[in-house]
Amino acid sequence: MPECDFCCLPGAQWVYVLQDRAVVALLSDEGLVTPLPNDGRWRACDICSELVDTQGMAGLVARSLSSLRMLGVPIPDGGPDLEHMAMVVMANFATVLAARPTRQPLQGRAS
């Protein structure tokens, strides 16, 4: 089963196609610009889909960081490092919420 592009957990049932695509890039302290991948199609599980549909940015960020921690990604417990990580995730997800996404069933999804 495909992974959700928001929470990284298996179970994607939907795909959001962005009408207006934006590019998000990270700028390092050394001035290195790294674009974040975005092909204009974001898969979503049922829970993340509900958050996208209701513009629930805080819930999307919290779910993403929580699931990444559960999957073994080192997520800071607090402080500036966690705030920075949350800002990066939020900037990436903002490209979806601001892009007038249309939701479609993911091809091959279970009925």
XYZ file of C-alpha atoms in Angstrom:
111
model
C 0.000 0.000 0.000
C 1.432 3.405 -0.925
C 2.708 5.762 1.745
C 1.041 9.018 2.628
C 3.216 11.969 1.581
C 2.197 13.839 4.730
C 2.619 11.324 7.555
C 4.812 8.771 5.723
C 2.658 5.893 6.951
C 1.217 3.264 4.604
C -2.409 3.622 3.648
C -2.646 6.430 1.104
C -6.130 6.411 -0.405
C -6.205 9.825 -2.064
C -4.069 11.979 -4.303
C -4.117 15.755 -4.312
C -3.281 17.374 -7.627
C -2.048 20.922 -7.194
C -3.498 23.567 -9.479
C -0.808 26.135 -8.611
C 2.625 24.656 -8.010
C 5.175 26.435 -5.880
C 8.736 25.436 -5.160
C 9.952 25.325 -1.570
C 13.674 25.351 -0.964
C 15.848 25.254 2.125
C 18.689 27.720 2.586
C 21.562 26.489 4.734
C 23.689 28.728 6.943
C 26.370 28.386 4.262
C 24.032 29.744 1.569
C 23.325 26.390 -0.083
C 19.817 26.217 -1.584
C 18.175 22.782 -1.616
C 14.767 22.498 -3.312
C 12.295 20.122 -1.679
C 10.827 17.609 -4.117
C 7.309 18.368 -5.272
C 5.860 16.838 -8.420
C 2.453 18.457 -7.890
C 0.825 15.216 -6.714
C 0.558 14.458 -2.993
C -0.780 11.121 -1.717
C -2.777 11.174 1.499
C -4.213 8.686 3.955
C -7.760 9.239 5.229
C -6.625 11.135 8.352
C -4.248 13.462 6.510
C -6.821 13.939 3.752
C -9.304 15.237 6.309
C -6.655 17.650 7.610
C -5.878 18.889 4.078
C -9.586 19.351 3.328
C -10.089 21.402 6.503
C -6.827 23.374 6.114
C -5.596 21.774 9.348
C -1.949 22.792 9.081
C -1.177 22.375 12.788
C -2.639 18.868 12.747
C -0.709 17.926 9.595
C 2.588 19.102 11.071
C 1.959 17.388 14.405
C 0.911 14.140 12.711
C 3.929 14.222 10.415
C 6.453 14.781 13.195
C 4.774 12.200 15.427
C 4.723 9.515 12.741
C 8.304 10.262 11.700
C 9.362 9.806 15.343
C 7.431 6.517 15.452
C 9.246 5.412 12.266
C 12.617 6.029 13.941
C 13.525 9.422 12.514
C 15.353 11.434 15.187
C 12.923 14.237 16.042
C 13.984 16.729 18.749
C 11.834 16.782 21.886
C 11.637 20.568 21.911
C 13.544 23.786 21.568
C 14.841 25.551 18.483
C 15.687 22.336 16.614
C 12.095 21.099 16.848
C 10.791 24.548 15.897
C 13.072 24.593 12.846
C 11.963 21.114 11.764
C 8.294 22.045 12.219
C 8.805 25.211 10.126
C 10.357 23.196 7.279
C 7.491 20.686 7.346
C 4.946 23.509 7.512
C 6.523 25.355 4.562
C 6.439 22.187 2.489
C 2.812 21.433 3.355
C 1.834 25.062 2.711
C 2.627 24.493 -0.967
C -0.239 22.000 -0.978
C -2.792 23.958 1.027
C -2.202 27.173 -0.967
C -2.209 25.495 -4.380
C -5.937 24.879 -4.774
C -5.546 21.091 -4.603
C -8.164 18.782 -6.038
C -8.643 15.436 -4.320
C -8.985 12.277 -6.367
C -9.097 8.614 -5.368
C -5.664 7.050 -5.670
C -5.643 4.601 -8.557
C -5.712 1.021 -7.353
C -6.978 1.991 -3.905
C -9.002 -0.494 -1.933
C -12.741 0.219 -2.057
